[in-house]
Amino acid sequence: MADALSDPMFKAVNSDKDADFISTSINFDKFKEFYTDHPTKTINQFPNENIVCCKDLLLKVARRCTLDPSERDNCDLIILQKLNSSSPTWAQDLHPWWCPVGFDLVNELPVFVRHYLEREDAGLDNTWIIKPWNLSRGMGTYVTSNLAMIVKLAYTYPKLVQKYIERPVLFYRGDVGRVKFDVRYVVLLRSVKPLKIYKYNVFWLRFANKTFSLDEFDEYEKHFTVMNYKEEAELKQIGDLEFLEMYEQQYP
């Protein structure tokens, strides 16, 4: 970070005592004491940030979005009741529209198996993505429709499973065809109450290197977009403004 902050307005120091802004990779939890003792300082973490950084907790937060405000005092009990519901749409009802159906494989493996078998009986697609709770860069992530494989993965490392999106929005690459992509924004959460969020005015794009299809789930460059950590993979780069123009041409 010190190398990147080359503007003269920034000065790197070695002591927290002398810093106005503290950037640390160590998990920090003494926020009350910090801001009492240093009201003018800022640190690069915020209370309970793991609820959006850890995938299992983010799934729980997403489920709570389906509840009425009056239900949120008993949210865990109500969600447990939904997990055991006999409604034919119980799994969909448990998740908001923007969140694919998912389950915590540590605590909800039997519930997931029930849903998998229901989908199988209904003739629905059963492709799932399995992700570690708190890893990134695609590490430890698998795509499969094999129930036995998912059950085995549940006993390796804390993971969650989510329905794999069968018809993702694709981007046409002239050299490859229609591929998966993702958009990465940089945001700064300055305050929760009142809510203050700042967004950098440039965003970054990552692309799969092979045409998407719902098969060959072990083909990394077809189903994943994280190429910047794999030395042997091509890293396709398009500027944000150029991408917007191309995207609008593809989806007028």
Tab-separated table of C-alpha atoms in Angstrom:
chain	number	residue	atom	x	y	z
A	1	MET	CA	0.000	0.000	0.000
A	2	ALA	CA	2.812	2.391	0.828
A	3	ASP	CA	4.235	1.938	-2.681
A	4	ALA	CA	0.836	2.571	-4.297
A	5	LEU	CA	0.136	5.787	-2.355
A	6	SER	CA	2.609	7.897	-4.295
A	7	ASP	CA	0.739	11.214	-4.050
A	8	PRO	CA	2.628	13.735	-1.879
A	9	MET	CA	-0.445	14.094	0.359
A	10	PHE	CA	0.288	10.620	1.765
A	11	LYS	CA	3.138	9.727	4.076
A	12	ALA	CA	3.813	6.191	5.271
A	13	VAL	CA	4.728	5.803	8.941
A	14	ASN	CA	5.652	2.733	10.956
A	15	SER	CA	3.755	3.531	14.134
A	16	ASP	CA	-0.020	3.392	14.693
A	17	LYS	CA	0.462	6.292	17.091
A	18	ASP	CA	1.625	8.556	14.253
A	19	ALA	CA	-0.909	7.390	11.640
A	20	ASP	CA	-4.183	9.054	10.685
A	21	PHE	CA	-5.306	5.976	8.768
A	22	ILE	CA	-4.398	2.457	9.915
A	23	SER	CA	-4.455	-0.448	7.480
A	24	THR	CA	-4.086	-3.866	9.071
A	25	SER	CA	-4.697	-7.452	7.984
A	26	ILE	CA	-5.058	-8.580	11.618
A	27	ASN	CA	-8.651	-9.123	12.738
A	28	PHE	CA	-9.615	-6.085	14.832
A	29	ASP	CA	-12.501	-5.973	17.309
A	30	LYS	CA	-11.795	-3.208	19.828
A	31	PHE	CA	-13.625	-0.471	17.947
A	32	LYS	CA	-15.187	1.257	20.949
A	33	GLU	CA	-11.846	1.676	22.688
A	34	PHE	CA	-10.152	2.695	19.445
A	35	TYR	CA	-12.543	5.535	18.628
A	36	THR	CA	-12.721	6.662	22.254
A	37	ASP	CA	-8.946	6.956	22.441
A	38	HIS	CA	-8.419	8.122	18.844
A	39	PRO	CA	-11.517	9.999	17.634
A	40	THR	CA	-9.720	11.465	14.614
A	41	LYS	CA	-8.168	8.211	13.358
A	42	THR	CA	-9.604	5.712	10.866
A	43	ILE	CA	-9.006	1.972	10.536
A	44	ASN	CA	-9.653	-0.261	7.503
A	45	GLN	CA	-12.173	-2.511	9.243
A	46	PHE	CA	-15.653	-2.061	10.664
A	47	PRO	CA	-17.663	-3.886	13.347
A	48	ASN	CA	-19.163	-7.227	12.307
A	49	GLU	CA	-17.782	-6.970	8.773
A	50	ASN	CA	-17.653	-10.780	8.670
A	51	ILE	CA	-21.401	-10.861	8.001
A	52	VAL	CA	-20.670	-9.690	4.458
A	53	CYS	CA	-17.148	-11.112	4.073
A	54	CYS	CA	-17.856	-14.718	5.142
A	55	LYS	CA	-20.135	-16.560	2.723
A	56	ASP	CA	-22.045	-18.576	5.342
A	57	LEU	CA	-22.978	-15.444	7.292
A	58	LEU	CA	-23.827	-13.533	4.121
A	59	LEU	CA	-26.279	-16.318	3.242
A	60	LYS	CA	-27.927	-15.914	6.655
A	61	VAL	CA	-28.215	-12.162	6.141
A	62	ALA	CA	-29.769	-12.715	2.710
A	63	ARG	CA	-32.372	-15.067	4.183
A	64	ARG	CA	-33.314	-12.507	6.807
A	65	CYS	CA	-34.160	-10.103	3.992
A	66	THR	CA	-37.202	-12.280	3.239
A	67	LEU	CA	-38.685	-11.592	6.686
A	68	ASP	CA	-41.066	-8.843	7.699
A	69	PRO	CA	-39.589	-6.334	10.168
A	70	SER	CA	-41.929	-7.725	12.842
A	71	GLU	CA	-40.386	-11.192	12.411
A	72	ARG	CA	-36.748	-10.223	12.773
A	73	ASP	CA	-36.642	-10.515	16.563
A	74	ASN	CA	-37.258	-14.250	16.112
A	75	CYS	CA	-35.518	-14.597	12.760
A	76	ASP	CA	-33.543	-17.762	13.550
A	77	LEU	CA	-36.641	-19.624	14.729
A	78	ILE	CA	-38.708	-18.488	11.741
A	79	ILE	CA	-35.978	-19.503	9.264
A	80	LEU	CA	-35.723	-22.896	10.976
A	81	GLN	CA	-39.469	-23.328	10.513
A	82	LYS	CA	-39.125	-22.452	6.826
A	83	LEU	CA	-36.342	-25.012	6.459
A	84	ASN	CA	-38.774	-27.662	7.699
A	85	SER	CA	-41.766	-26.420	5.726
A	86	SER	CA	-43.781	-28.782	3.523
A	87	SER	CA	-44.531	-26.041	0.987
A	88	PRO	CA	-43.457	-26.999	-2.548
A	89	THR	CA	-41.633	-23.648	-2.806
A	90	TRP	CA	-40.039	-23.744	0.648
A	91	ALA	CA	-36.459	-23.350	-0.608
A	92	GLN	CA	-37.269	-20.419	-2.908
A	93	ASP	CA	-39.336	-18.770	-0.162
A	94	LEU	CA	-36.287	-18.888	2.084
A	95	HIS	CA	-34.184	-16.691	-0.199
A	96	PRO	CA	-34.668	-13.241	-1.770
A	97	TRP	CA	-34.911	-13.118	-5.568
A	98	TRP	CA	-31.342	-11.905	-5.954
A	99	CYS	CA	-29.781	-14.745	-3.947
A	100	PRO	CA	-29.578	-18.276	-5.414
A	101	VAL	CA	-30.927	-21.022	-3.156
A	102	GLY	CA	-28.134	-22.120	-0.844
A	103	PHE	CA	-27.371	-24.193	2.221
A	104	ASP	CA	-24.690	-24.298	4.886
A	105	LEU	CA	-23.204	-27.775	4.441
A	106	VAL	CA	-21.942	-27.846	8.032
A	107	ASN	CA	-25.385	-27.431	9.606
A	108	GLU	CA	-27.882	-28.038	6.780
A	109	LEU	CA	-26.575	-31.009	4.789
A	110	PRO	CA	-29.742	-33.159	5.297
A	111	VAL	CA	-31.918	-30.212	4.260
A	112	PHE	CA	-29.856	-29.713	1.123
A	113	VAL	CA	-30.104	-33.415	0.221
A	114	ARG	CA	-33.886	-33.192	0.611
A	115	HIS	CA	-34.015	-30.242	-1.794
A	116	TYR	CA	-31.645	-31.904	-4.258
A	117	LEU	CA	-33.863	-35.004	-4.404
A	118	GLU	CA	-36.989	-32.863	-4.796
A	119	ARG	CA	-35.432	-31.142	-7.801
A	120	GLU	CA	-34.320	-34.486	-9.223
A	121	ASP	CA	-37.858	-35.880	-8.927
A	122	ALA	CA	-39.203	-32.754	-10.643
A	123	GLY	CA	-36.736	-33.080	-13.523
A	124	LEU	CA	-35.050	-29.754	-12.721
A	125	ASP	CA	-31.418	-28.895	-13.267
A	126	ASN	CA	-29.287	-29.925	-10.295
A	127	THR	CA	-26.000	-28.155	-10.929
A	128	TRP	CA	-24.509	-26.620	-7.780
A	129	ILE	CA	-21.475	-24.566	-6.823
A	130	ILE	CA	-19.689	-25.457	-3.580
A	131	LYS	CA	-17.665	-22.714	-1.879
A	132	PRO	CA	-15.600	-22.500	1.333
A	133	TRP	CA	-16.988	-20.168	3.966
A	134	ASN	CA	-14.042	-17.790	4.012
A	135	LEU	CA	-11.642	-18.357	1.124
A	136	SER	CA	-11.347	-16.236	-2.016
A	137	ARG	CA	-9.868	-16.294	-5.540
A	138	GLY	CA	-11.897	-19.391	-6.418
A	139	MET	CA	-9.844	-21.550	-4.036
A	140	GLY	CA	-11.587	-24.735	-2.916
A	141	THR	CA	-14.579	-24.021	-5.162
A	142	TYR	CA	-16.272	-26.722	-7.251
A	143	VAL	CA	-19.157	-26.940	-9.710
A	144	THR	CA	-20.954	-30.277	-9.959
A	145	SER	CA	-24.307	-32.011	-10.302
A	146	ASN	CA	-23.048	-35.114	-8.481
A	147	LEU	CA	-24.739	-35.498	-5.090
A	148	ALA	CA	-22.166	-37.973	-3.786
A	149	MET	CA	-19.362	-35.520	-4.555
A	150	ILE	CA	-21.169	-32.698	-2.752
A	151	VAL	CA	-21.690	-34.873	0.333
A	152	LYS	CA	-17.991	-35.792	0.375
A	153	LEU	CA	-16.972	-32.137	0.036
A	154	ALA	CA	-19.186	-31.290	3.013
A	155	TYR	CA	-16.796	-33.246	5.241
A	156	THR	CA	-13.559	-31.624	4.052
A	157	TYR	CA	-13.705	-27.960	5.055
A	158	PRO	CA	-16.595	-25.689	6.155
A	159	LYS	CA	-18.503	-24.991	2.935
A	160	LEU	CA	-21.812	-23.835	1.597
A	161	VAL	CA	-23.582	-24.954	-1.549
A	162	GLN	CA	-25.631	-22.723	-3.852
A	163	LYS	CA	-27.618	-23.369	-6.986
A	164	TYR	CA	-25.376	-22.742	-9.971
A	165	ILE	CA	-26.867	-20.135	-12.295
A	166	GLU	CA	-27.907	-22.021	-15.424
A	167	ARG	CA	-28.454	-19.005	-17.667
A	168	PRO	CA	-25.984	-16.306	-16.631
A	169	VAL	CA	-25.666	-13.044	-18.505
A	170	LEU	CA	-22.824	-13.626	-20.971
A	171	PHE	CA	-20.430	-11.305	-22.764
A	172	TYR	CA	-19.436	-11.890	-26.371
A	173	ARG	CA	-15.676	-12.073	-26.867
A	174	GLY	CA	-14.752	-11.999	-30.532
A	175	ASP	CA	-11.840	-14.373	-29.960
A	176	VAL	CA	-13.799	-16.934	-27.914
A	177	GLY	CA	-17.553	-16.497	-28.008
A	178	ARG	CA	-20.085	-15.906	-25.219
A	179	VAL	CA	-18.358	-16.161	-21.839
A	180	LYS	CA	-19.029	-15.590	-18.161
A	181	PHE	CA	-17.730	-12.370	-16.631
A	182	ASP	CA	-17.816	-10.504	-13.371
A	183	VAL	CA	-17.586	-6.858	-12.369
A	184	ARG	CA	-15.487	-5.706	-9.433
A	185	TYR	CA	-16.156	-2.395	-7.707
A	186	VAL	CA	-14.051	-0.727	-5.037
A	187	VAL	CA	-16.199	0.821	-2.311
A	188	LEU	CA	-15.391	2.506	0.976
A	189	LEU	CA	-17.820	2.170	3.867
A	190	ARG	CA	-17.215	5.283	5.926
A	191	SER	CA	-20.157	5.058	8.289
A	192	VAL	CA	-23.102	2.747	9.019
A	193	LYS	CA	-25.303	5.169	10.964
A	194	PRO	CA	-25.707	7.385	9.025
A	195	LEU	CA	-24.889	5.228	6.026
A	196	LYS	CA	-22.019	6.697	3.993
A	197	ILE	CA	-20.529	4.704	1.120
A	198	TYR	CA	-18.074	5.955	-1.472
A	199	LYS	CA	-17.579	4.192	-4.811
A	200	TYR	CA	-14.504	4.505	-6.976
A	201	ASN	CA	-15.506	5.812	-10.408
A	202	VAL	CA	-13.671	3.014	-12.264
A	203	PHE	CA	-14.651	-0.654	-12.154
A	204	TRP	CA	-12.714	-3.738	-13.202
A	205	LEU	CA	-13.777	-6.715	-15.292
A	206	ARG	CA	-12.790	-10.362	-15.321
A	207	PHE	CA	-13.678	-12.859	-18.041
A	208	ALA	CA	-13.773	-16.601	-18.521
A	209	ASN	CA	-11.561	-17.807	-21.362
A	210	LYS	CA	-13.858	-20.439	-22.846
A	211	THR	CA	-17.396	-20.382	-24.216
A	212	PHE	CA	-19.970	-21.059	-21.507
A	213	SER	CA	-22.081	-24.200	-21.519
A	214	LEU	CA	-23.621	-26.239	-18.731
A	215	ASP	CA	-21.108	-29.088	-18.902
A	216	GLU	CA	-17.411	-29.830	-18.320
A	217	PHE	CA	-17.651	-28.542	-14.768
A	218	ASP	CA	-13.985	-29.282	-14.125
A	219	GLU	CA	-12.985	-26.897	-16.944
A	220	TYR	CA	-11.784	-23.956	-14.876
A	221	GLU	CA	-11.512	-21.431	-17.712
A	222	LYS	CA	-15.134	-22.080	-18.728
A	223	HIS	CA	-16.837	-21.750	-15.346
A	224	PHE	CA	-14.556	-19.335	-13.468
A	225	THR	CA	-13.469	-15.769	-14.186
A	226	VAL	CA	-10.586	-15.472	-11.699
A	227	MET	CA	-7.622	-15.658	-14.102
A	228	ASN	CA	-5.306	-13.083	-12.531
A	229	TYR	CA	-3.933	-15.603	-10.022
A	230	LYS	CA	-3.225	-18.383	-12.537
A	231	GLU	CA	0.071	-17.920	-14.351
A	232	GLU	CA	-0.831	-20.227	-17.239
A	233	ALA	CA	-4.211	-18.573	-17.956
A	234	GLU	CA	-4.814	-15.694	-20.351
A	235	LEU	CA	-5.943	-12.546	-18.586
A	236	LYS	CA	-8.416	-10.731	-20.837
A	237	GLN	CA	-8.562	-7.015	-20.056
A	238	ILE	CA	-11.095	-4.436	-21.257
A	239	GLY	CA	-11.428	-0.912	-19.865
A	240	ASP	CA	-14.668	-0.054	-18.092
A	241	LEU	CA	-15.819	2.570	-20.624
A	242	GLU	CA	-15.013	0.334	-23.576
A	243	PHE	CA	-16.866	-2.517	-21.872
A	244	LEU	CA	-19.976	-0.379	-21.323
A	245	GLU	CA	-20.088	0.531	-25.000
A	246	MET	CA	-19.668	-3.100	-26.078
A	247	TYR	CA	-22.192	-4.349	-23.520
A	248	GLU	CA	-24.834	-1.865	-24.643
A	249	GLN	CA	-24.322	-2.988	-28.225
A	250	GLN	CA	-24.807	-6.615	-27.189
A	251	TYR	CA	-27.816	-5.859	-24.961
A	252	PRO	CA	-29.524	-2.795	-26.485
